[in-house]
Tab-separated table of C-alpha atoms in Angstrom:
chain	number	residue	atom	x	y	z
I	19	MET	CA	87.030	106.617	84.934
I	20	THR	CA	90.041	106.379	87.282
I	21	ALA	CA	87.795	106.920	90.324
I	22	GLU	CA	85.343	104.312	89.043
I	23	LEU	CA	88.110	101.737	88.557
I	24	ALA	CA	89.481	102.497	92.030
I	25	ARG	CA	86.028	101.894	93.520
I	26	TYR	CA	85.700	98.678	91.493
I	27	ASP	CA	89.077	97.422	92.807
I	28	ALA	CA	88.161	98.421	96.369
I	29	MET	CA	84.904	96.463	96.199
I	30	CYS	CA	86.717	93.415	94.791
I	31	ARG	CA	89.163	93.551	97.704
I	32	ALA	CA	86.315	93.935	100.194
I	33	ILE	CA	84.661	90.815	98.778
I	34	ASP	CA	87.898	88.817	98.905
I	35	GLU	CA	88.574	89.843	102.502
I	36	ALA	CA	85.012	89.331	103.789
I	37	TYR	CA	84.272	86.408	106.074
I	38	GLN	CA	80.651	87.155	107.002
I	39	ILE	CA	77.828	86.398	104.578
I	40	ASP	CA	75.857	89.434	105.745
I	41	GLU	CA	78.807	91.644	104.791
I	42	VAL	CA	79.114	90.107	101.321
I	43	LYS	CA	75.372	90.245	100.738
I	44	ASP	CA	75.372	93.965	101.569
I	45	ILE	CA	77.979	94.545	98.842
I	46	ARG	CA	75.959	92.366	96.486
I	47	ASP	CA	72.751	94.339	97.107
I	48	LYS	CA	74.504	97.672	96.537
I	49	ALA	CA	76.063	96.376	93.310
I	50	LEU	CA	72.641	95.149	92.127
I	51	ALA	CA	71.135	98.608	92.726
I	52	LEU	CA	73.989	100.215	90.782
I	53	GLU	CA	73.569	97.642	88.008
I	54	VAL	CA	69.874	98.466	87.617
I	55	TYR	CA	70.558	102.222	87.680
I	56	SER	CA	73.322	101.888	85.051
I	57	ARG	CA	71.048	99.812	82.815
I	58	GLN	CA	68.341	102.452	83.005
I	59	ALA	CA	70.943	105.132	82.232
I	60	LYS	CA	72.147	103.011	79.272
I	61	ASN	CA	75.701	103.077	80.666
I	62	ILE	CA	76.816	99.662	79.423
I	63	GLU	CA	80.320	99.768	80.903
I	64	ALA	CA	79.080	100.776	84.359
I	65	GLU	CA	76.376	98.109	84.171
I	66	ARG	CA	78.931	95.458	83.323
I	67	ARG	CA	81.253	96.432	86.173
I	68	ALA	CA	78.369	96.472	88.668
I	69	CYS	CA	77.277	93.074	87.350
I	70	GLU	CA	80.794	91.673	87.847
I	71	ILE	CA	80.870	92.971	91.423
I	72	ARG	CA	77.475	91.394	92.098
I	73	LEU	CA	78.569	88.034	90.692
I	74	ARG	CA	81.832	88.092	92.663
I	75	ALA	CA	79.853	88.816	95.824
I	76	GLU	CA	77.352	86.043	95.065
I	77	ARG	CA	80.183	83.592	94.465
I	78	LYS	CA	81.854	84.565	97.758
I	79	ALA	CA	78.531	84.238	99.578
I	80	GLY	CA	78.202	80.778	98.047
I	81	GLU	CA	81.675	79.851	99.300
I	82	LEU	CA	80.792	80.961	102.831
I	83	ARG	CA	77.474	79.079	102.706
I	84	ARG	CA	79.267	75.912	101.615
I	85	GLN	CA	81.643	76.301	104.555
I	86	GLU	CA	78.683	76.678	106.903
I	87	GLU	CA	77.021	73.536	105.626
I	88	LYS	CA	80.211	71.559	106.083
I	89	SER	CA	80.385	72.528	109.750
I	90	ARG	CA	77.882	70.328	111.564
I	91	GLY	CA	74.744	71.426	109.806
I	92	GLY	CA	75.329	75.155	109.783
I	93	ARG	CA	76.215	77.868	112.263
I	94	PRO	CA	74.124	78.321	115.431
I	95	ALA	CA	70.959	80.319	114.951
I	96	LYS	CA	70.168	83.392	117.048
I	97	ASN	CA	68.025	81.464	119.501
I	98	PRO	CA	66.757	82.273	123.037
I	99	PRO	CA	68.916	80.924	125.936
I	100	ASP	CA	66.787	77.790	126.356
I	101	GLN	CA	67.506	76.895	122.703
I	102	ALA	CA	71.165	77.919	122.700
I	103	GLY	CA	72.304	74.480	121.631
I	104	LYS	CA	69.992	74.319	118.638
I	105	VAL	CA	71.508	74.566	115.166
I	106	SER	CA	69.769	76.433	112.380
I	107	THR	CA	68.412	74.484	109.443
I	108	ASN	CA	69.129	75.590	105.895
I	109	ALA	CA	65.666	77.126	105.652
I	110	GLU	CA	66.165	79.043	108.905
I	111	ARG	CA	69.594	80.232	107.835
I	112	ARG	CA	68.257	81.449	104.493
I	113	ALA	CA	65.516	83.326	106.344
I	114	GLU	CA	68.163	84.986	108.539
I	115	LEU	CA	70.101	86.077	105.450
I	116	GLY	CA	67.010	87.137	103.510
I	117	ILE	CA	67.725	84.922	100.504
I	118	SER	CA	65.634	82.347	98.674
I	119	LYS	CA	66.411	78.669	98.183
I	120	ASP	CA	67.047	79.302	94.472
I	121	GLN	CA	69.530	82.080	95.277
I	122	ASP	CA	71.296	79.929	97.840
I	123	GLU	CA	71.647	77.017	95.432
I	124	ARG	CA	72.744	79.264	92.531
I	125	TRP	CA	75.375	81.040	94.620
I	126	GLN	CA	76.786	77.746	95.845
I	127	LYS	CA	76.985	76.518	92.250
I	128	LEU	CA	78.930	79.691	91.390
I	129	ALA	CA	81.255	78.932	94.291
I	130	ALA	CA	81.934	75.512	92.763
I	131	VAL	CA	83.243	77.133	89.570
I	132	PRO	CA	87.093	77.196	89.637
I	133	LYS	CA	88.456	80.738	90.041
I	134	GLU	CA	90.283	80.879	86.705
I	135	GLU	CA	87.246	79.579	84.811
I	136	PHE	CA	85.045	82.093	86.646
I	137	GLU	CA	87.405	84.931	85.665
I	138	ALA	CA	87.437	83.697	82.063
I	139	ALA	CA	83.629	83.748	81.964
I	140	LEU	CA	83.567	87.312	83.313
I	141	ALA	CA	86.048	88.398	80.632
I	142	GLU	CA	83.804	87.241	77.775
I	143	PRO	CA	81.859	89.864	75.752
I	144	GLY	CA	78.440	90.950	76.942
I	145	VAL	CA	76.937	91.242	80.405
I	146	PRO	CA	77.416	87.937	82.266
I	147	THR	CA	74.820	86.193	84.425
I	148	ALA	CA	75.157	83.555	87.115
I	149	ASN	CA	73.065	81.076	85.116
I	150	SER	CA	75.103	81.578	81.925
I	151	ILE	CA	78.390	81.063	83.803
I	152	ILE	CA	77.122	77.908	85.498
I	153	ALA	CA	75.768	76.557	82.184
I	154	LYS	CA	78.998	77.289	80.296
I	155	ILE	CA	81.149	75.633	82.939
I	156	ALA	CA	78.869	72.584	82.956
I	157	GLU	CA	79.205	72.404	79.165
I	158	LYS	CA	82.990	72.761	79.310
I	159	ARG	CA	83.269	70.029	81.909
I	160	SER	CA	81.769	67.604	79.426
I	161	LYS	CA	84.913	68.381	77.431
I	162	PRO	CA	87.709	69.390	79.870
I	163	MET	CA	89.643	72.547	78.961
I	164	ASP	CA	93.196	71.990	77.837
I	165	SER	CA	95.462	72.539	80.861
I	166	ALA	CA	98.128	74.341	78.794
I	167	ALA	CA	95.564	76.798	77.418
I	168	LEU	CA	94.166	77.473	80.899
I	169	TRP	CA	97.649	77.885	82.397
I	170	LEU	CA	98.778	80.307	79.668
I	171	TRP	CA	95.640	82.416	80.044
I	172	GLY	CA	96.200	82.563	83.808
I	173	ARG	CA	99.821	83.704	83.439
I	174	MET	CA	98.843	86.417	80.962
I	175	LYS	CA	96.190	87.650	83.383
I	176	ASP	CA	98.833	87.660	86.145
I	177	PHE	CA	100.802	90.271	84.199
I	178	GLU	CA	97.766	92.522	84.483
I	179	ARG	CA	96.607	91.538	87.984
I	180	ASN	CA	100.056	91.966	89.551
I	181	GLY	CA	100.739	95.290	87.858
I	182	ILE	CA	103.722	94.004	85.850
I	183	LEU	CA	102.593	95.710	82.639
I	184	ALA	CA	102.558	99.072	84.422
I	185	ASP	CA	105.955	98.534	86.064
I	186	ASP	CA	109.310	99.768	84.776
I	187	PRO	CA	111.146	96.884	83.011
I	188	ASP	CA	114.537	98.403	83.900
I	189	ARG	CA	113.609	98.453	87.584
I	190	VAL	CA	112.404	94.842	87.524
I	191	TRP	CA	115.566	93.760	85.682
I	192	ALA	CA	117.774	95.522	88.229
I	193	GLU	CA	116.097	93.600	91.067
I	194	MET	CA	116.977	90.212	89.559
I	195	ALA	CA	119.889	88.047	90.644
I	196	ASP	CA	122.539	87.095	88.060
I	197	HIS	CA	121.193	83.567	87.538
I	198	MET	CA	117.680	84.998	87.022
I	199	ARG	CA	118.961	87.378	84.343
I	200	ALA	CA	120.752	84.502	82.626
I	201	ASP	CA	117.494	82.564	82.456
I	202	MET	CA	115.670	85.640	81.177
I	203	ARG	CA	118.241	86.162	78.380
I	204	ARG	CA	117.773	82.552	77.347
I	205	LEU	CA	113.985	82.325	77.644
I	206	VAL	CA	112.616	85.752	76.679
I	207	PRO	CA	113.521	85.482	72.950
I	208	ARG	CA	111.976	82.004	72.786
I	209	VAL	CA	108.825	83.118	74.618
I	210	CYS	CA	108.489	86.182	72.372
I	211	GLU	CA	108.833	83.986	69.266
I	212	TRP	CA	106.179	81.606	70.602
I	213	LEU	CA	103.800	84.460	71.449
I	214	ASN	CA	104.307	85.920	67.976
I	215	GLN	CA	103.209	82.591	66.529
I	216	LEU	CA	100.185	82.651	68.848
I	217	GLU	CA	99.309	86.158	67.675
I	218	ALA	CA	99.683	85.100	64.038
I	219	SER	CA	97.413	82.111	64.651
I	220	ASN	CA	94.838	84.361	66.316
I	221	ALA	CA	94.952	86.795	63.390
I	222	GLU	CA	94.568	83.959	60.903
I	223	GLN	CA	91.540	82.591	62.760
I	224	GLY	CA	90.054	86.057	62.725
I	225	ASN	CA	90.540	86.254	58.967
I	226	ILE	CA	89.002	82.829	58.525
I	227	GLY	CA	86.032	83.890	60.636
I	228	GLY	CA	85.670	87.025	58.548
I	229	ARG	CA	85.783	85.068	55.295
I	230	GLU	CA	83.195	82.606	56.567
I	231	ALA	CA	80.903	85.441	57.639
I	232	ALA	CA	81.289	87.038	54.210
I	233	ARG	CA	80.461	83.759	52.453
I	234	ASN	CA	77.379	83.330	54.656
I	235	SER	CA	76.257	86.850	53.772
I	236	VAL	CA	76.609	86.069	50.071
I	237	ARG	CA	74.569	82.893	50.496
I	238	ARG	CA	71.784	84.814	52.241
I	239	VAL	CA	71.724	87.345	49.392
């Protein structure tokens, strides 16, 4: 599992650092092959991780395609010397990349999804798809997400992304300046109290959901 997670993280970094569509598409194709293999092997966790890699790669490819289209109609095609000044059309560029119009449009729609909302969609239960993410974001945009809820979710994810949860609290505390420690002494108890209320609210909603499910079961009987 540790090796698998390390490979997952390495592929995520490779996608983030890539600046050529061909490079990203290669990662995407490999992830797709692994996704299909994992599905056939009924390895749900491996399938999900491969799916996430594929979607991240497709989103990055969409970002790079959007950048191309913003730059004077696309990057120059690989033309003979007498056509060196010619610029590739979208159809020609797609042919170079080996992707369809539907793929191109879908990937660019994924690229238009804000990063935090994209990450939230990936974190939801089940195996995600590009179409489901795009549809959910379109639905949410009809009713904008509360900025406080989105900000809080992002900060909680930062604890995980930045390795804070795995770090030594005593070491982090020792690195702080005096005024930072003073703020921490003042704010940490208040934040903990607020998070406890959030946890209690979450537990209560879970209980409510359970009671409603039970009532529905009784009605069906």
